[in-house]
Short mmCIF file of C-alpha atoms in Angstrom, two decimals:
data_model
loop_
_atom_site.label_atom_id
_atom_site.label_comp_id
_atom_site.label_asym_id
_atom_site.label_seq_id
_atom_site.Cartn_x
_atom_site.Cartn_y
_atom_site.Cartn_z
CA UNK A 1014 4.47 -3.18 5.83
CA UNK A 1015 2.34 -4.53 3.36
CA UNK A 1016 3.12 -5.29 -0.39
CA UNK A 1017 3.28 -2.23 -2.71
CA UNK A 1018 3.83 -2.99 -6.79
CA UNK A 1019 6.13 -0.14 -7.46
CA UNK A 1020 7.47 -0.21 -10.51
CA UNK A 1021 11.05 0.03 -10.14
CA UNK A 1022 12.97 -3.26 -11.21
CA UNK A 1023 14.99 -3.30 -14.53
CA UNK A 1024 12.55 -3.75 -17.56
CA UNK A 1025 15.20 -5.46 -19.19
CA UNK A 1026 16.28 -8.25 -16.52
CA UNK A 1027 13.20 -8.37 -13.89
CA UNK A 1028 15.74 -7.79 -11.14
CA UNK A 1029 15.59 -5.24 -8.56
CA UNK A 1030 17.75 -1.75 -8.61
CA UNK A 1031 20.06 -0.79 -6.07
CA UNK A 1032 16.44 2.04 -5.78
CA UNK A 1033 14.57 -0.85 -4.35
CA UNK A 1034 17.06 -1.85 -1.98
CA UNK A 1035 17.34 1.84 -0.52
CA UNK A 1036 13.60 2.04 -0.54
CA UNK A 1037 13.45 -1.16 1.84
CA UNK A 1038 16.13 -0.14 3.61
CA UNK A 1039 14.34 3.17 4.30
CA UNK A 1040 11.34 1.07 5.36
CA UNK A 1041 13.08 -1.48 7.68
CA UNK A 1042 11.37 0.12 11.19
CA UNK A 1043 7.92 -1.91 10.13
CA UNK A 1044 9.41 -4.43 11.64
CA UNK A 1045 7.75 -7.08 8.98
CA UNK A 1046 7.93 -6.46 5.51
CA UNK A 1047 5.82 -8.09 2.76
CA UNK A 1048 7.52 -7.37 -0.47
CA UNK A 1049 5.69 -6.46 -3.40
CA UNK A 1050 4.60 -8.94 -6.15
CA UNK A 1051 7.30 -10.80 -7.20
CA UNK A 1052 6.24 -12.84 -10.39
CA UNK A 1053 7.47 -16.90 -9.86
CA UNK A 1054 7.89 -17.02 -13.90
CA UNK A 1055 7.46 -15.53 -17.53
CA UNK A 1056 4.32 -16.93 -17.62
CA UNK A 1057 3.47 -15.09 -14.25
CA UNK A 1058 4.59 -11.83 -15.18
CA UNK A 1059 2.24 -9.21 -15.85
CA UNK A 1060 3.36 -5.54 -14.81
CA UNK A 1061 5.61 -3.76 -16.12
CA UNK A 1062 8.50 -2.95 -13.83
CA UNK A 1063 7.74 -5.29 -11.35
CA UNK A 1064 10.47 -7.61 -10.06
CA UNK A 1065 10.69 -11.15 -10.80
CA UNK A 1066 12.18 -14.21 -9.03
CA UNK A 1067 12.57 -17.19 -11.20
CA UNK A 1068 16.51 -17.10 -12.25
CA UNK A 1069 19.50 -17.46 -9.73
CA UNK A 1070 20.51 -13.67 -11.21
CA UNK A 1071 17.04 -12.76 -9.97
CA UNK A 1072 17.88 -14.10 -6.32
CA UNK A 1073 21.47 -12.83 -6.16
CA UNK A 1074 19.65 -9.03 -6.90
CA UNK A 1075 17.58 -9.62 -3.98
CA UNK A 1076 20.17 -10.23 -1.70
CA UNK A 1077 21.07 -7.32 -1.57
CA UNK A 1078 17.68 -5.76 -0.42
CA UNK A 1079 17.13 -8.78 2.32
CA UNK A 1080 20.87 -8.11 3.24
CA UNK A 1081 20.61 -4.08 3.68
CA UNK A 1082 16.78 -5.29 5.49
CA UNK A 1083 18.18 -7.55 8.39
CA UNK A 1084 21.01 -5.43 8.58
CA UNK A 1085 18.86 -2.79 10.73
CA UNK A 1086 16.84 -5.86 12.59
CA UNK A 1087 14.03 -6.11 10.54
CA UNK A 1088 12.47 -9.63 8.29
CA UNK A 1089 11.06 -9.18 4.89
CA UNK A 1090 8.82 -12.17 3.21
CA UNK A 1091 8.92 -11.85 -0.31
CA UNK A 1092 5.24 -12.35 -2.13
CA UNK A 1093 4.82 -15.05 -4.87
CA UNK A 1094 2.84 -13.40 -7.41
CA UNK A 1095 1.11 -15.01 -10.86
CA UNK A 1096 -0.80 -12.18 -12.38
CA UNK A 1097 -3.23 -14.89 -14.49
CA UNK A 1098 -5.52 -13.26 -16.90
CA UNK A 1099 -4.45 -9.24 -15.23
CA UNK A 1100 -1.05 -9.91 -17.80
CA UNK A 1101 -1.24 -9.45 -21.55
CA UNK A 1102 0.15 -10.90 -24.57
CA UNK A 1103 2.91 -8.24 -25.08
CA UNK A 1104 4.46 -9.65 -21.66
CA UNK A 1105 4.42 -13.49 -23.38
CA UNK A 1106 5.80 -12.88 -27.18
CA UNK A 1107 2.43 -12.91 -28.38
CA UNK A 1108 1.11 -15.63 -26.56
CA UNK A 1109 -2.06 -15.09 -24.77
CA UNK A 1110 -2.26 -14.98 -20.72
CA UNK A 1111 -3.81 -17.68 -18.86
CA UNK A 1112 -6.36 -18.49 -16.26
CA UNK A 1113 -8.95 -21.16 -14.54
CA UNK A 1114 -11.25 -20.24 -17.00
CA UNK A 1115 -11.25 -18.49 -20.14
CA UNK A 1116 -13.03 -15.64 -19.10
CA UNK A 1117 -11.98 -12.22 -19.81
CA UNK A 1118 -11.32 -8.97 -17.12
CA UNK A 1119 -14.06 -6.70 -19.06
CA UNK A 1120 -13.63 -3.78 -16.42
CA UNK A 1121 -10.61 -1.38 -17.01
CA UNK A 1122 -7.70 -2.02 -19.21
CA UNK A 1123 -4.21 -3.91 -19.44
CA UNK A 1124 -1.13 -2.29 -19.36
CA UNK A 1125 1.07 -3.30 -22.16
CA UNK A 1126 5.46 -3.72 -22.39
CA UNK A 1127 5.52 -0.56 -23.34
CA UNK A 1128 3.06 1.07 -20.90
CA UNK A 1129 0.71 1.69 -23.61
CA UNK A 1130 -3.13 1.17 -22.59
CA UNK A 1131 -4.70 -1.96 -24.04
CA UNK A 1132 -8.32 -4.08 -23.44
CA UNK A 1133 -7.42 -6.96 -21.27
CA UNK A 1134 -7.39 -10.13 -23.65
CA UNK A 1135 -9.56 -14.00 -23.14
CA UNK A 1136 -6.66 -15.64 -21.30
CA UNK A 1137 -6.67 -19.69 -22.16
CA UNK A 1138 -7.56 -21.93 -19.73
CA UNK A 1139 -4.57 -23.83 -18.43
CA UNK A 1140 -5.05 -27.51 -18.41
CA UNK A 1141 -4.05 -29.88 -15.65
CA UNK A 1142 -0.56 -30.22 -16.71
CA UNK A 1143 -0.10 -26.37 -17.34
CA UNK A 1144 -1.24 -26.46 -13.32
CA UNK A 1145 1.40 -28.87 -12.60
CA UNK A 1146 3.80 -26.68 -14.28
CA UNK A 1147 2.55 -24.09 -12.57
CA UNK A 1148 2.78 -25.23 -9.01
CA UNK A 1149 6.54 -26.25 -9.84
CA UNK A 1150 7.18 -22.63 -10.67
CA UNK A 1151 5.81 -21.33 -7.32
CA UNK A 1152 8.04 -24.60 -5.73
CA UNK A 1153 11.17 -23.11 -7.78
CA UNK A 1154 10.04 -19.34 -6.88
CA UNK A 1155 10.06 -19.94 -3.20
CA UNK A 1156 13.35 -22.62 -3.21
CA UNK A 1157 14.81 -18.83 -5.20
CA UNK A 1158 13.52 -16.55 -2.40
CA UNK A 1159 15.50 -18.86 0.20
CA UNK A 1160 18.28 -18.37 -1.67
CA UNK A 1161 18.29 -14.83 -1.74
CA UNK A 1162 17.78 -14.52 2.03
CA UNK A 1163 13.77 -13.96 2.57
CA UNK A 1164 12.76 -15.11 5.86
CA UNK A 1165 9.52 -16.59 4.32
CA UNK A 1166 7.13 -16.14 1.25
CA UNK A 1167 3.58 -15.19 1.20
CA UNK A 1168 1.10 -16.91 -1.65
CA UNK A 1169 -0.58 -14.02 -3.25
CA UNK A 1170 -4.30 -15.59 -3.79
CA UNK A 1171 -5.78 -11.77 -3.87
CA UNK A 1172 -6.46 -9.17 -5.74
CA UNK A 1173 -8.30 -10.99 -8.90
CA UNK A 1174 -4.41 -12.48 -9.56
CA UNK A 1175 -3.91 -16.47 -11.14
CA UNK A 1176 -4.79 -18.15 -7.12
CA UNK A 1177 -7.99 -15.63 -7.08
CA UNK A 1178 -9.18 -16.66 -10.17
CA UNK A 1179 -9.72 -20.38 -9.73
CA UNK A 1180 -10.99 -19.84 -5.83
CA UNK A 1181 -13.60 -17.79 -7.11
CA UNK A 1182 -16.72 -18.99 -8.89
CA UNK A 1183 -17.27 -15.95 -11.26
CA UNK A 1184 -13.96 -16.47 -12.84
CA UNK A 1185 -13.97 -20.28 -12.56
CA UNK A 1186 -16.08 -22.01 -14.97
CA UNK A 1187 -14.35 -25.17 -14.56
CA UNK A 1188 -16.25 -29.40 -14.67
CA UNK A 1189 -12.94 -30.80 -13.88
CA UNK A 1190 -10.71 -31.52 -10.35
CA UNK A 1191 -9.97 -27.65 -10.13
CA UNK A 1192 -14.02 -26.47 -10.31
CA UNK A 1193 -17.33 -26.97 -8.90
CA UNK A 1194 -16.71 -27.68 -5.49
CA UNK A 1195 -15.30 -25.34 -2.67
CA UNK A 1196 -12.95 -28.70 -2.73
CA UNK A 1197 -11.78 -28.02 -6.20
CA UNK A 1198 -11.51 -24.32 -6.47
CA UNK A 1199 -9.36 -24.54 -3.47
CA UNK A 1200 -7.03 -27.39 -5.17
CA UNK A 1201 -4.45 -25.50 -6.50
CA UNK A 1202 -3.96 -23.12 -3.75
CA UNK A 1203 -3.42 -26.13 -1.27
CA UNK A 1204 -1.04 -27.91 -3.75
CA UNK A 1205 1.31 -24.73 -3.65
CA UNK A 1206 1.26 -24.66 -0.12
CA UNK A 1207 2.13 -28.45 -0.35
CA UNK A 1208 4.80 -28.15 -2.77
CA UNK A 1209 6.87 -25.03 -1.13
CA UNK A 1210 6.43 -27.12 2.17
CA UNK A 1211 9.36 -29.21 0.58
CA UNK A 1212 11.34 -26.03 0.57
CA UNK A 1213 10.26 -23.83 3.60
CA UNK A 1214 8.93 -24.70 7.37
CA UNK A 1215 5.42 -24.44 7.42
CA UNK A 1216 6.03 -21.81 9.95
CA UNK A 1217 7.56 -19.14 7.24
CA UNK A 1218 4.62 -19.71 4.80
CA UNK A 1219 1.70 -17.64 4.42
CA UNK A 1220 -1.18 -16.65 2.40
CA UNK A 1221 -3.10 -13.60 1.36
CA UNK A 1222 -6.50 -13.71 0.64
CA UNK A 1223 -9.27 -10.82 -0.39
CA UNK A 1224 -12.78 -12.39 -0.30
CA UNK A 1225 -14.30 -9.05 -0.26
CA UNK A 1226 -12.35 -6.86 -2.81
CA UNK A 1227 -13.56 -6.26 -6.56
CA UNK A 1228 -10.35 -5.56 -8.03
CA UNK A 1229 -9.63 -7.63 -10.97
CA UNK A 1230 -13.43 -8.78 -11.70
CA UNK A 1231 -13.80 -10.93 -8.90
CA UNK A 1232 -16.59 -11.14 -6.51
CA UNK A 1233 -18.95 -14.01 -5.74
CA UNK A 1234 -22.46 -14.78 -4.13
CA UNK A 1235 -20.57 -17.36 -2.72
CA UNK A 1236 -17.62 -16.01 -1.55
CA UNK A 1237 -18.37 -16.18 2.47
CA UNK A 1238 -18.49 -19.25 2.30
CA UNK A 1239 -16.07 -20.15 -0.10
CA UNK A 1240 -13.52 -18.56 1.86
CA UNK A 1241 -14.54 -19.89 5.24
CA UNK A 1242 -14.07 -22.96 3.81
CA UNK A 1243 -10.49 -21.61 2.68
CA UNK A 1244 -9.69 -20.36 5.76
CA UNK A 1245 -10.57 -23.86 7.23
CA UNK A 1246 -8.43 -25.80 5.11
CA UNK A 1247 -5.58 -23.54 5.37
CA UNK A 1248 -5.90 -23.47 9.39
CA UNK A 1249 -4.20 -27.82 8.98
CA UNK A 1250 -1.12 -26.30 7.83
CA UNK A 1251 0.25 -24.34 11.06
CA UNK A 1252 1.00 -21.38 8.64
CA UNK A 1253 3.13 -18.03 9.47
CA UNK A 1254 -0.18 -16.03 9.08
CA UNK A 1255 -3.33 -15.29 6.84
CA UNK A 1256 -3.34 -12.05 5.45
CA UNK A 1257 -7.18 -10.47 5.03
CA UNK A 1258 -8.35 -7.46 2.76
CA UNK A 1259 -11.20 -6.17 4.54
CA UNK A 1260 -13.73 -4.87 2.41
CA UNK A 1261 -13.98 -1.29 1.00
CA UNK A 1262 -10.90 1.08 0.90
CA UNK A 1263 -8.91 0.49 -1.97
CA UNK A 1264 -9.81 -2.74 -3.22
CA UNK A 1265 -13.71 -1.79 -3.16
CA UNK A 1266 -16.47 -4.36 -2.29
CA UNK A 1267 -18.35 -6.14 -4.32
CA UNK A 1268 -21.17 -6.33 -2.65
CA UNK A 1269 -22.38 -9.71 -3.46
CA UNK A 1270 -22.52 -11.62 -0.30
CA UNK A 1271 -21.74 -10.77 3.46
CA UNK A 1272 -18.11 -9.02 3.56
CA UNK A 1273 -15.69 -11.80 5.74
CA UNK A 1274 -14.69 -10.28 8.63
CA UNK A 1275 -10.89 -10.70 10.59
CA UNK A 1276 -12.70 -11.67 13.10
CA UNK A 1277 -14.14 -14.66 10.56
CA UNK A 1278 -11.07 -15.49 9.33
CA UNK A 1279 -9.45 -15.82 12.50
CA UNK A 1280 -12.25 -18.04 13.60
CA UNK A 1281 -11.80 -20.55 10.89
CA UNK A 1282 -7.82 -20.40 10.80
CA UNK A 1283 -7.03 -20.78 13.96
CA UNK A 1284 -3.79 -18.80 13.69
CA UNK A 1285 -2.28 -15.72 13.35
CA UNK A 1286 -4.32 -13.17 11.00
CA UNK A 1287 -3.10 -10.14 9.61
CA UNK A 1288 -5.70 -7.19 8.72
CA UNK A 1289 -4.77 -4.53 5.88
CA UNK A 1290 -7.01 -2.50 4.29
CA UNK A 1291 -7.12 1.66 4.82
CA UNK A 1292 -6.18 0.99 8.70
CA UNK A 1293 -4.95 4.42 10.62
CA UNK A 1294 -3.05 4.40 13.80
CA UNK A 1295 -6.19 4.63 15.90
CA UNK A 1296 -8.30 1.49 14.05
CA UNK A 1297 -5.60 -0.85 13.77
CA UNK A 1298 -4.84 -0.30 17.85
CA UNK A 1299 -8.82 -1.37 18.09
CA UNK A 1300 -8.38 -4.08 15.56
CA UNK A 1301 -5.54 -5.64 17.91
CA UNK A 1302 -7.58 -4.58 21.17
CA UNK A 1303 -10.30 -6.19 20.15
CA UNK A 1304 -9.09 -9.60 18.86
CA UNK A 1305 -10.23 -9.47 15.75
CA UNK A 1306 -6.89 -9.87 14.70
CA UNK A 1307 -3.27 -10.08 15.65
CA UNK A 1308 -1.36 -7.68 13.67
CA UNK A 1309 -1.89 -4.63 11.10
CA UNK A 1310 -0.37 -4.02 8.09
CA UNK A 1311 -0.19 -0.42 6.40
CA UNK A 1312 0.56 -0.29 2.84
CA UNK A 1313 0.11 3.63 0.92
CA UNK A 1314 1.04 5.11 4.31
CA UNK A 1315 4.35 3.60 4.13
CA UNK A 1316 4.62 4.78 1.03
CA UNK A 1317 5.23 8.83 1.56
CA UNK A 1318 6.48 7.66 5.30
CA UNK A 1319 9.11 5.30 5.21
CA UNK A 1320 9.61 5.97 9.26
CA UNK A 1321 5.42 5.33 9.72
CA UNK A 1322 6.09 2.63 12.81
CA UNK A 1323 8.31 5.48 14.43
CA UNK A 1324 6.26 8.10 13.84
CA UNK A 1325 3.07 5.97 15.48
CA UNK A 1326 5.17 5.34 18.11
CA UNK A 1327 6.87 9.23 18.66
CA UNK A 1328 3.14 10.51 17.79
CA UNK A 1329 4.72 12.19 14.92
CA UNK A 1330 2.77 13.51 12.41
CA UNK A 1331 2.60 12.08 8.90
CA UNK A 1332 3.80 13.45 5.56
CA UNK A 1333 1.26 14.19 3.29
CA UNK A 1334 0.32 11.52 0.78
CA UNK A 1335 2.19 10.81 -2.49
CA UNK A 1336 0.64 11.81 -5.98
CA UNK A 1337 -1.06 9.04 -7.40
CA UNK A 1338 1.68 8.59 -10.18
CA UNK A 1339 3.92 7.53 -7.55
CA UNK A 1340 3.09 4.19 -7.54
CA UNK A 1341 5.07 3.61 -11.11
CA UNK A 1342 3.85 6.85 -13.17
CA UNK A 1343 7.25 8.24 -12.91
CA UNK A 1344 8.02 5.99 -16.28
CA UNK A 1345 5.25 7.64 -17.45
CA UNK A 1346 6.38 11.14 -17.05
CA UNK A 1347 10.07 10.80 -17.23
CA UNK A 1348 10.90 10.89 -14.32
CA UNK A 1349 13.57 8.61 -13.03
CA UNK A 1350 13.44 5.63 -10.63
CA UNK A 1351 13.36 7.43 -6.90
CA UNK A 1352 10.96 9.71 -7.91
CA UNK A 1353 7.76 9.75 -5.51
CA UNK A 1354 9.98 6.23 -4.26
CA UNK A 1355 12.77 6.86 -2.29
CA UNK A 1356 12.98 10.66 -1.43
CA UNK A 1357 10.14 10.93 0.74
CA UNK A 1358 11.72 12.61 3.57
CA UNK A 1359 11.89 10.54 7.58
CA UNK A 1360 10.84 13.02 10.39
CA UNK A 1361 12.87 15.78 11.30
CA UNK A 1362 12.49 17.35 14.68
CA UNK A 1363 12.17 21.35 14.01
#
């Protein structure tokens, strides 16, 4: 299963609800879980309603979800997640949100604390200590997540998010050690593999990477090669995996270079990939026949199916798709926490 922002911690705390442990508990058949962004600090945080995992009250809220997880045989990695310029200044008392560059997300809109709709803001350019800082906080983050019982963490360098922003060139405009060169785009990704390495095995570390998508304002001339490169100096660290957003579905492409393949990715990391992107049944099976990669994640699916892997297996057919507001609209209308979450129904023989 793939990550999913929801929506559903407490505003108040950043901690997850006794909802989100039923909801991974109701999920637990994938087998593999990637939990949805979990933001490593205050700086970090950017969506409202999204859980956070920088306080020991934090990790001792998660227990209970990895508990209630491995208690019906599955693992769940838990995704270290800096939103970067995607946050806004409601989120930070005022204070603007940062980035490689300051460069600002013209296309779409921020959400604000209170859900309100607001331009996204110029973030300011963190400086080299502000990195340092900042690759402590995904150290701390991921020494948290072993505390509350995660079998791993995944680096979320997708999606336009903070790790996104200084490997790609449009959104880093950088002349010092952290832009230019593929070398120093890729800096700070490698330094917070490095630094949770002092916490975790490299073998329960992993990355996520979307050279294709356009979310977030990203998308490069450069990018094939850029993340080749990436891929490359990733492939020294005898990862968990390297999760790949193929291009289209709901990330879009960008169109702006060649899209990077599985296949390409799997070629320059040497390891285990992971594909996700709009995958049924039917393409991931060719996706793993094929070689192009090793496993398949689903993401929406498993939202209005919380039995999916069971119901691919039994040749079950699927529930119909959720509304759109059910990713975290149900603040928006009301409604409370399980809504379009946890009542999606598992199949029932007639």
């Amino acid at each position: 299963m793939s990550p999913l922002t929801r929506g559903r911690a407490d505003t108040a705390t950043r901690a997850p609800t006794h909802e989100m442990e039923v909801y991974y508990g109701q999920r637990a058949g994938a087998g593999l879980i990637i939990s949805e962004g979990v933001a490593i600090s205050e700086q970090g945080y950017g969506w409202q309603g999204s859980p956070a995992m920088y306080t020991e009250e934090h990790a001792a809220a998660w227990k209970h979800i990895t508990d209630r997880v491995h208690s019906k045989g599955s693992k769940i990695v838990m995704q270290l997640w800096h939103t970067g310029r995607q946050s806004h200044s409601s989120f930070h008392n005022g204070a603007p949100p940062v980035s490689a560059s300051a460069i600002r997300l013209e296309i779409g809109h921020a959400r604000t604390v209170d859900y309100s709709e607001a331009p996204y803001e110029t973030p300011r350019e963190l400086s080299v200590d502000d990195i340092t800082a900042v690759v402590e906080e995904y150290r701390r983050s991921a020494e948290l997540a072993k505390l509350a019982g995660f079998d791993g963490v995944e680096i979320h360098g997708a999606n336009g998010y903070l790790i996104d922003q200084f490997l790609q060139s449009v959104t880093n405009h950088r002349t010092d050690r952290y832009g230019g060169s593929f070398e120093n785009r890729a800096r700070i990704l490698l330094e917070v593999v490095e630094a949770i390495q002092t916490v975790w095995p490299s073998d329960r570390i992993a990355v996520r990477l979307s050279p294709n998508g356009a979310f977030g304002g990203v998308g490069a001339p450069d990018n094939a090669d850029m993340f080749e490169y990436v891929a490359e100096r990733l492939a020294a660290y005898g990862l968990a995996y390297l999760a790949i957003i193929d291009a289209g579905g709901f990330l879009g492409f960008h169109g702006k270079c060649r899209p990077i393949t599985t296949f390409d990715a799997k070629k320059a990391f040497k390891g285990v990939v992971i594909a996700n992107g709009s995958y049924t049944r039917d393409t991931a099976e060719g996706a793993l026949r094929s070689g192009s990669s090793d496993l398949v994640a689903f993401g929406r699916l498993y939202i209005s199916n919380p039995d999916l892997a069971e119901r691919f297996q039994n040749d079950w057919p699927l529930n119909p798709s959720g509304p759109s507001e059910a990713y975290y609209g149900h603040r928006l209308l009301g409604k409370p926490l399980g809504y379009g979450y946890t009542d999606f129904p598992a199949f029932q023989s007639s």
